Amino acid sequence: MDLFSIYFSRNLKVIIAERKGKLPVRILATALRNLESLGYTFSTKLIDVLNTWERDRFVFWFEQLMEEIRKMKGINLKEILVYPKFPKRKMNIQESKFYLNALMHSWRQQSFEQEQRILLLNKLQLRVIHLGSEADFYQVGMNLLTAKSALSPVAKEQLVWFATKYEGWSAFEPEAGQIPVRENAAVYCAALLKAGRASVEQFQRHLRTATDILRLAVACSDGDVSLKENTRFRSFTRSERRVIFALLENASDPLEDLFRYKGSWQRLAERLHPGEYRYRYPVAVAALDQLRLGEHPLTFHGRVERAFEQKDNELIVETLAERPGEMVGQLDRMIRSGVPVQQVIGKMETVEEKVSTRALLRVLAHFSTRTQFQVRRSFFPQGNTANLYVSTQPLPPLNVEDVHAVISAVEHTLLKRFAVLPPLGNVYIDERLQEFSVPSGKRRASESLRALSLASWISLPTGDTVRFFLSWREGLGREERIECVNSDLSGVLYDSNWHDMGQTTRTPLQSNEYVAANSGLKVTTPDGTAKYMDLHLPSVSKLGARYIVIMVNAFRDNAFKDLPECYAGWMMRQAPQSDEMFEPSTVQERIDLTADSRSCIPAIIDVQERRILWCDFGLKRLPKAHPPMGDNISDLALIARAMTELKRPDLYTLFMLHAKARGTLVETLGMANLVFTAELESNRVAEVAEYLTEGPPVERTVITPLEQEYIMKQFL
């Protein structure tokens, strides 16, 4: 890992300087033609600099670039490149000049090259590689450090590189609060600690609780900083142990956090040897002694429950205000318990700066339905998308005035927060974005995944037969070579009341009367392996079924997410098992599977509304029976029903608040500088917007629901 690989993989930029040579036209043109076959090209500024290079230096640099692309895409270059033996084989001089002229003409047709991500060349959409700078690369590190969600494994490695190996970073010390995600703070501080550059004073800015300190020790041991998995702690040096004890000595109220992760702290204490530091760090050692003896303290949640039992409104509000994030999650309960809504709002306004935008959006989503009686509730405790909780305890409706007061207060807070951000200009917002959830910050192996937020609804294309498919490529995964993956793809049918109506067959059907047809064994495709299931929607509807729950089971330890590439998608067919060409890689309605499980529900099809719910929901264990029977079917129905009823913050609300605070809403695409669309392909929308533009060209950005990282960075 180095500057070149990080900058290119994250921003498609390179840092190079002009020289005094002259690059042969045939070499440049052939290199660009090979790049085109991979879906890339150079910006004009980058071409201008490369034209000053010597032939041998350029060839060496270009081979490094191609190797980075090969690793990013996981492909065999020799099978794709037009000139695989470059530079020995290359274009002739006439072909070279013609190609470069065509490329420059395409650039002249584009109005705005600056940071343009896509170039249209002969109806091909090419990703543009730009000329970068040290200042811009420095910002890459800052973006990693200030990310508003937990970093992926690759991004963590890149952050560690910045902290320990980048010369331009050596004198930098983040300010308190500059690292908003505590898991990322632990990774950053652990990198400095292992590199022998620890500073207790600096660490205290970012590691304020005992749980933060535990994450630091976990990161030093290369464990899971989310603390969802147990870590085998390594032996720590004396200097490392002194840092950990110094942090724990000054942590605020450490006992509650110690008991929350009791097992982990007990294992860590064995490696810290607290007896050696009893006199130097008495508070920290006493807390570990109390943990060992099992003397439980009165926790924050215990104090909250006691306040509710005593029905002391002032105590309830003041206690919850100690943790603003917890407070906004308990707004409904406070109002139901009799705390006056104005008292609740007044206290919330005093701590609003400490509440995340995502938490406030969840409040808006929750209270949008609180004037109605709720038979059941579904939510993910602590944001853990692998642990769906369904409560069948009904909720009576709240007073309409109270609901409106809470919504108005939260909207006011968000508008005030967004108003200080840079202006957006003219903004167009697709109303269909109400069906798409706000990104959850879910960890992913790579930011390049084409991921969609859980619980987002997508309209099905026109047609009667939908083919739902899985496509994956075996080979080198994240840690080992993964081969011979076998899976099962099936659908479970339910009526409108979620009564079980059977399961689709797993074997190909030969009859002309189709309800569903399955590919059965794996199907070989040019880019890997696939399985598919054809569903004839009119015949499914005729049976009385409304929902089809798609089930995927992988029969080996490696989950789908560990494969180099694995995605699910759908396309419309003339009929089940028709002879139409089946090429999954060409389908636009396809999304990467990120569920960390061998058994998952990628999607649910609503036959009546002709739409599909993206779930990507991993089950903790495989069904007890195969096919699922008895309680497993009822459990599946409960999960699936909860997913369809799940009320999540939506992108339309988020973007509308931003537009009201710092933009001007427009009614047509052609007038907009910024377009928020429900389409999954931004290029198609950009072409339509360009066609509708009247007058001079408009510099325009198109944002789709798939651009998760961009949305989290710019709008959350």
XYZ file of C-alpha atoms in Angstrom, residues 25 189 385 668:
4
model
C 1.904 9.190 -30.244
C -4.775 5.743 17.968
C -28.847 -4.511 10.965
C -37.612 20.287 -14.067
